[in-house]
Coordinates of C-alpha atoms in Angstrom, one line a residue:
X1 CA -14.5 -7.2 -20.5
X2 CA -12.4 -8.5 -17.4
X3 CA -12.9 -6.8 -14.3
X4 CA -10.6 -3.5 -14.2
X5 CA -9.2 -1.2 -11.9
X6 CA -9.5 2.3 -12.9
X7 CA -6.3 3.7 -11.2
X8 CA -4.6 4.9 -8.2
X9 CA -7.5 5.9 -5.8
X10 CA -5.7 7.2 -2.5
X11 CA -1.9 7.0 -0.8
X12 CA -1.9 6.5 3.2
X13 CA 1.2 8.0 4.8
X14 CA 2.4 8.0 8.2
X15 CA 3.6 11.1 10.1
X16 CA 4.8 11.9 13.5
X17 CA 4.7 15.8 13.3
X18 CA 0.7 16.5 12.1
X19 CA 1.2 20.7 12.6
X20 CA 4.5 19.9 10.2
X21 CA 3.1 17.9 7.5
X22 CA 0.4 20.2 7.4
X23 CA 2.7 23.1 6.6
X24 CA 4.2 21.1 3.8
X25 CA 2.0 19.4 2.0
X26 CA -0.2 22.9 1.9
X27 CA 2.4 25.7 1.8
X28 CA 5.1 24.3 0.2
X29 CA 3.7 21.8 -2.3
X30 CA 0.3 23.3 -2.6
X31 CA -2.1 21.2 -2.2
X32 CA -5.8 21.1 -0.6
X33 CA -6.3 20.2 3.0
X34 CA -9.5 18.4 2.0
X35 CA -10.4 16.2 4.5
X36 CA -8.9 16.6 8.6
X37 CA -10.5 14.0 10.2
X38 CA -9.0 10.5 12.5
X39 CA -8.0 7.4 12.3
X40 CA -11.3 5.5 12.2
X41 CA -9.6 2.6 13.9
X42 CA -7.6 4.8 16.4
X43 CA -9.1 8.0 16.7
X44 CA -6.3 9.5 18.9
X45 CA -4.7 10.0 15.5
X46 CA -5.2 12.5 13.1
X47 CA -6.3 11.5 9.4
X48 CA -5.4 14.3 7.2
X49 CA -6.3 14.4 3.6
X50 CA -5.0 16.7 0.8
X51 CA -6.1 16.6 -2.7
X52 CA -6.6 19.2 -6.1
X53 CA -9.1 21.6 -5.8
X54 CA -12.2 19.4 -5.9
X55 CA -11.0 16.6 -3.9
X56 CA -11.1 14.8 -7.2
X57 CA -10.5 10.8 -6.5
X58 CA -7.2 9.6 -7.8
X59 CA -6.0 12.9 -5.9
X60 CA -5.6 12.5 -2.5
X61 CA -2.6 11.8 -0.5
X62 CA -3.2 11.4 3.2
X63 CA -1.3 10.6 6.1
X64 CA -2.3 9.1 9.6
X65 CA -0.5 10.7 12.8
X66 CA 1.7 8.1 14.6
X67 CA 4.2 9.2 17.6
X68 CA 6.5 7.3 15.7
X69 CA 10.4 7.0 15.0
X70 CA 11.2 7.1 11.6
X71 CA 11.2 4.1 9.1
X72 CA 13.7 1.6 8.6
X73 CA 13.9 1.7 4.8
X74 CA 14.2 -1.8 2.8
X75 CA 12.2 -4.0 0.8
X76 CA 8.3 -5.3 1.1
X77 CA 7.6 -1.8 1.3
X78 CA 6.3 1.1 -1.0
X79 CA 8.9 3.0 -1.5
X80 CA 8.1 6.1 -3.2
X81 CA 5.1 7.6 -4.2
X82 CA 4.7 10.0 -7.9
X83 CA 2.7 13.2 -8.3
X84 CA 1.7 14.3 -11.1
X85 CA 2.4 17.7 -13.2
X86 CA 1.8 19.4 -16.3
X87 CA 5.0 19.6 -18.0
X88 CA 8.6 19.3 -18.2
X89 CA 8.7 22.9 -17.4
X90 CA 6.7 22.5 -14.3
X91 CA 9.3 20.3 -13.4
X92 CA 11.6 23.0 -13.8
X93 CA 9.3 25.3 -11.9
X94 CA 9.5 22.8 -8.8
X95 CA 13.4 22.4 -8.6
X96 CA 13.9 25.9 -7.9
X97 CA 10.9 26.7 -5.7
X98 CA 11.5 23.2 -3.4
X99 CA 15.5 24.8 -3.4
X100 CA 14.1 27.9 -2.1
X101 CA 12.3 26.3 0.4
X102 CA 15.3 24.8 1.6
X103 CA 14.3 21.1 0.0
X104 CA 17.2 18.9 -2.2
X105 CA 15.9 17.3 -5.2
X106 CA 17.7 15.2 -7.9
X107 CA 17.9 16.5 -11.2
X108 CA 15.3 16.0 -13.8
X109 CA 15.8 12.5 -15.3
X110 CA 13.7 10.6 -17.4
X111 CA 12.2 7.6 -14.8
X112 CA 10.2 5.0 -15.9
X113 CA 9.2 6.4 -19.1
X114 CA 8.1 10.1 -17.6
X115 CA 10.4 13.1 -16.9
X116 CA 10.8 13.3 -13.3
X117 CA 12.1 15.1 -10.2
X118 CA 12.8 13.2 -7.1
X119 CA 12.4 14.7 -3.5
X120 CA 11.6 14.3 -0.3
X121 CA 9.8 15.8 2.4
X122 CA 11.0 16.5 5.9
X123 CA 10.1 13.2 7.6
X124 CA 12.1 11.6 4.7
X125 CA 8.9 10.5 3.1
X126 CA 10.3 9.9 -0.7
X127 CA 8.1 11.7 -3.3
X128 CA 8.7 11.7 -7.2
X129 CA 7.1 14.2 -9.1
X130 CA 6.5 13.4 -12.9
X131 CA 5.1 15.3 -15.6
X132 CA 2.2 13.5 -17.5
X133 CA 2.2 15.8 -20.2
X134 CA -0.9 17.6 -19.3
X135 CA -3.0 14.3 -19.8
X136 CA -6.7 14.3 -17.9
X137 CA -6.6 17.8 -16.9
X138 CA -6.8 19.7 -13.6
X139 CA -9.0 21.1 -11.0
X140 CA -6.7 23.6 -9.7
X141 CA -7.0 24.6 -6.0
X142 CA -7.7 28.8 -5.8
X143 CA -6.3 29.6 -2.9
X144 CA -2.7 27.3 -3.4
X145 CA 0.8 28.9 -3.6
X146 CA 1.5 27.2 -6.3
X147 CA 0.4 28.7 -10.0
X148 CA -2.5 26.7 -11.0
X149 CA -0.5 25.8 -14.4
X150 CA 2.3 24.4 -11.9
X151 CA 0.1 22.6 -9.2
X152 CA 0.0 18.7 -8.3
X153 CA -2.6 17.5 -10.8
X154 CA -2.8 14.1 -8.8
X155 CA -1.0 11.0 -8.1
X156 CA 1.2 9.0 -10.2
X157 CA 3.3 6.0 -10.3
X158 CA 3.5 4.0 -7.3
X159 CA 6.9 2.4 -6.5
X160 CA 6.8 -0.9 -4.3
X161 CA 9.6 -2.3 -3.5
X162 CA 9.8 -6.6 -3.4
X163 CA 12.8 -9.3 -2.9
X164 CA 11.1 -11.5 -5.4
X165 CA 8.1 -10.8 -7.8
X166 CA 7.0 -14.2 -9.0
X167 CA 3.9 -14.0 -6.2
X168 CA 3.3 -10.4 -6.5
X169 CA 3.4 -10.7 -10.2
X170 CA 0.8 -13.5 -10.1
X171 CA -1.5 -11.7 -8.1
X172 CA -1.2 -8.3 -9.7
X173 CA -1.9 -9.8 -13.1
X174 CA -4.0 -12.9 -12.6
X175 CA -6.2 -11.1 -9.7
X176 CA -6.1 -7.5 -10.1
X177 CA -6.1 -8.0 -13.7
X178 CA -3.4 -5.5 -14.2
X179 CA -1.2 -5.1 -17.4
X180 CA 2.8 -5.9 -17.6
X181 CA 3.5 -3.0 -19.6
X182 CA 7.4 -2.3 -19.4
X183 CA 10.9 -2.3 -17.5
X184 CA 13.4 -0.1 -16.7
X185 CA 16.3 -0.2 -14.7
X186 CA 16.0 1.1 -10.9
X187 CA 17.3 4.8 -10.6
X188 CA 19.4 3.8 -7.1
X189 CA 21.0 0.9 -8.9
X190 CA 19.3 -1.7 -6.9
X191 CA 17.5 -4.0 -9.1
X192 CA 14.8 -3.9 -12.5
X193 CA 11.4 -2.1 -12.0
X194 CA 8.7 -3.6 -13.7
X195 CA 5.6 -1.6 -14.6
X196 CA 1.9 -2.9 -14.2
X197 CA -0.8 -1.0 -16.3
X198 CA -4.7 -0.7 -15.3
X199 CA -7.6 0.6 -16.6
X200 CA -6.8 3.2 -19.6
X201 CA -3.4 2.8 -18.3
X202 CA -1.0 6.5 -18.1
X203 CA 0.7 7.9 -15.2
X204 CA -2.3 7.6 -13.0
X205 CA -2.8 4.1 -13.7
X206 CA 0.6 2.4 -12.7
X207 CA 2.4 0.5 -9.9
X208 CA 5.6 0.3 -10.5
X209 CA 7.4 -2.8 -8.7
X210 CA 10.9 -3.2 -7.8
X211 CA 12.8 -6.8 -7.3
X212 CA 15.5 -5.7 -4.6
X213 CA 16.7 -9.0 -3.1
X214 CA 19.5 -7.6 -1.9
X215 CA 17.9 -5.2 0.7
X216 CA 16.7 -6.1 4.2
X217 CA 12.7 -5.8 5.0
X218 CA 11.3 -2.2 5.8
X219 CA 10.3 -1.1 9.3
X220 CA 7.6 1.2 9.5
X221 CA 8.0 4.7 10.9
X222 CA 7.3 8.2 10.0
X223 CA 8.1 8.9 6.7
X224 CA 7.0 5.6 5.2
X225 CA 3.5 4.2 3.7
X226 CA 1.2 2.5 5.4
X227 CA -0.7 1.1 2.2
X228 CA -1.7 2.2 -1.7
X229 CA -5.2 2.1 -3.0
X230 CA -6.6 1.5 -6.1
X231 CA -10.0 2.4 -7.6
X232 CA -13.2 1.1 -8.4
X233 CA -16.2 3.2 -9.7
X234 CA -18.5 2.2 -7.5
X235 CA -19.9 -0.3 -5.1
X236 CA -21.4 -2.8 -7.4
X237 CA -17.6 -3.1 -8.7
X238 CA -16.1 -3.8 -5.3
X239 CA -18.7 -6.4 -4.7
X240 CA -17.2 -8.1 -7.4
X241 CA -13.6 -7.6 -6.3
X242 CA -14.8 -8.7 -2.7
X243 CA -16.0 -11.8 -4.2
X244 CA -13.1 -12.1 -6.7
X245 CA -10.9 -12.1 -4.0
X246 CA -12.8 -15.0 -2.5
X247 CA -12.4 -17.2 -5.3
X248 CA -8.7 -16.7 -5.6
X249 CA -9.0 -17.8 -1.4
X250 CA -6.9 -14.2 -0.6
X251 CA -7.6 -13.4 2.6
X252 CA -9.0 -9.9 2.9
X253 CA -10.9 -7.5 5.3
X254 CA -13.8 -7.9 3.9
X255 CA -16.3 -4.6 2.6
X256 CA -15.4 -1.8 5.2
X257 CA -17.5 1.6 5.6
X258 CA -15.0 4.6 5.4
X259 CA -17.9 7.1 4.9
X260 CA -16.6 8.8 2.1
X261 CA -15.8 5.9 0.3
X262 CA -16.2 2.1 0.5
X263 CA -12.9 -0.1 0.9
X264 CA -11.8 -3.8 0.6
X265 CA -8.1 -4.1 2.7
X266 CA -5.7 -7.0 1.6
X267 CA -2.0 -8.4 1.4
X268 CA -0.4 -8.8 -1.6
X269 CA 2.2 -11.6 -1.1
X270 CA 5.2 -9.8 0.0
X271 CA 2.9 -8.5 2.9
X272 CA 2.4 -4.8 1.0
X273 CA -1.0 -3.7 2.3
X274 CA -3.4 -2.8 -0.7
X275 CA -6.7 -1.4 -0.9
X276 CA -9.8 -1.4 -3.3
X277 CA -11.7 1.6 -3.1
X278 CA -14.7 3.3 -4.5
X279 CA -14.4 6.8 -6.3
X280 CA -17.6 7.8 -4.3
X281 CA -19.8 9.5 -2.5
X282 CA -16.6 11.4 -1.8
X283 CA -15.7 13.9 0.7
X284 CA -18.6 16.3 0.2
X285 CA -20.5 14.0 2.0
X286 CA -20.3 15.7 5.1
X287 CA -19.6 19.4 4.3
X288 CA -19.6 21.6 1.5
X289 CA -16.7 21.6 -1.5
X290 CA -16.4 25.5 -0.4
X291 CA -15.1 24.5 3.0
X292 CA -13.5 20.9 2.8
X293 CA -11.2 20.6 5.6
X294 CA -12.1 23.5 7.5
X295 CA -13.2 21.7 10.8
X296 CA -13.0 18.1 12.1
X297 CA -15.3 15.8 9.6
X298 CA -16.4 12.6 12.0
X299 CA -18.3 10.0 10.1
X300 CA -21.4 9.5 11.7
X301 CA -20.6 6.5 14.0
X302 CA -17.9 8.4 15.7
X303 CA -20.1 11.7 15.6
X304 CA -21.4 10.9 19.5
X305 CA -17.9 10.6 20.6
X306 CA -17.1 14.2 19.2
X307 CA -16.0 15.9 22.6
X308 CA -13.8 13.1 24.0
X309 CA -12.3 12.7 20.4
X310 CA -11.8 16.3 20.3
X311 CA -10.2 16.2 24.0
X312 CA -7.6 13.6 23.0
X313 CA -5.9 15.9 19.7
X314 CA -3.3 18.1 19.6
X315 CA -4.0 21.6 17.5
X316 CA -2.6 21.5 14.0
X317 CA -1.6 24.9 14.2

């Protein structure tokens, strides 16, 4: 058996209004604040984390804190990211609560093979979310605004945008190992989407590339993605995907230390920043699953620096 990836592991978002995003990603779309914590490489900046209820990997959507402009939107970019729900009616559920809070949304469409309902949030961040049918379950989060049988149940197709995907194509299938599966036609018009299966393959398994010559190259701001990551089970597993990487002479970060997980940082070859993570020890590393996201979480290397990290952040609330 080849080497696999098991799925999406993690999104990284920038923001330039933390208190906001906050607000949004927990009160309006429901979902766990698991993980406040900073920017390992600039800890001025917030890293916040939200996930389901357990902080399950393949979950978590989290967003660094930038004073930013926004993003200049084009190609080599990702350029919208899918969450997943139960069902078609949960898709239904979402159109009228986002209206009531004041959000537009297209209209349910089938996208890419799964019903969908696109969005965005108030930094123009572009969101998607799909229904997967009720496949893999859910670890509903208890104290959510959302009905359990209506909440996020994790992430889903990632869409990258590319002017050409002869490289790209190469690396995702003769690298990564990933699956041409399918193609549809892009829903703005611009171009053909090709979709690229891993693991078991479903809704959490997907990246979903677009070939958009025609637009200029992104600019990164608030409301874009600073990179997608995809997981492996453990660390024996990146050690081979460190070394794979090697072999095929990619340049990469080499094995970094996140704390809660282990990570491998590279370029695909429209300069789309990707990331091989491992599904562990996860975010109960530090504090309790009762009380994820409660206070700020420093790994340990930063714990000496507590007060002047501290000092430096503006209150989320």
């Amino acid at each position: 058996m080849s080497l696999q990836l098991t799925g999406i592991h993690h999104l990284t978002a920038i923001t330039a209004n933390a208190p906001g995003n906050l607000h949004f990603y927990t009160k309006v779309l429901g979902l766990r604040l698991v993980k406040k914590t900073v920017n390992q490489d600039d800890t001025s900046a917030y890293h916040l984390f939200y996930a389901d209820g357990e902080a399950t990997p393949g979950t978590d959507l989290t967003f660094f804190d930038w004073p930013v402009g926004r993003e200049r939107r084009g190609t080599r970019s990702i350029a919208r990211t899918s969450l997943r729900v139960g069902s078609r009616e949960s898709l239904a559920w979402w159109k009228q609560h986002l209206a009531s809070e004041g959000i537009a949304t297209g209209e349910i469409a089938d996208i890419g093979g799964y019903p969908s309902l696109d969005f965005e949030d108030p930094e123009g961040q572009r969101l998607r979310l799909v229904s997967d049918g009720g496949e893999g379950g859910s670890r509903p989060w208890v104290q959510s605004p959302v009905p359990a049988e209506h909440q996020i149940r994790g992430l889903g197709p990632i869409v990258i945008s590319v002017p050409d995907i002869t490289n790209t194509e190469a690396v995702l299938t003769e690298v990564m190992n990933m699956r041409k599966a399918r193609d549809y036609a892009s829903p703005d018009g611009e171009g053909q989407v090709h979709v690229f299966e891993m693991g078991a393959s479903g809704p959490a398994a997907e990246l979903h590339v677009a070939v958009q010559p025609g637009l200029a190259p992104a600019s990164q701001g608030a409301g874009a993605v600073h990179h997608v990551a995809f997981r492996a089970p453990d660390q024996e597993t990146l050690h081979q995907w460190t070394a794979r990487l090697a072999e095929f002479r990619l340049p990469s970060s080499g094995e970094v230390e996140r704390y809660y997980f282990r990570s491998l940082y590279f370029r695909e070859p429209n300069g789309i920043l990707f990331e091989i993570a491992t599904d562990g020890p996860g975010f109960t590393a530090d504090e309790p699953l009762e009380t994820l996201g409660e206070s700020l979480a420093l790994p340990p290397f930063l714990e000496a620096k507590r007060a002047s990290i501290e000092a430096g952040l503006k209150p989320l609330k």
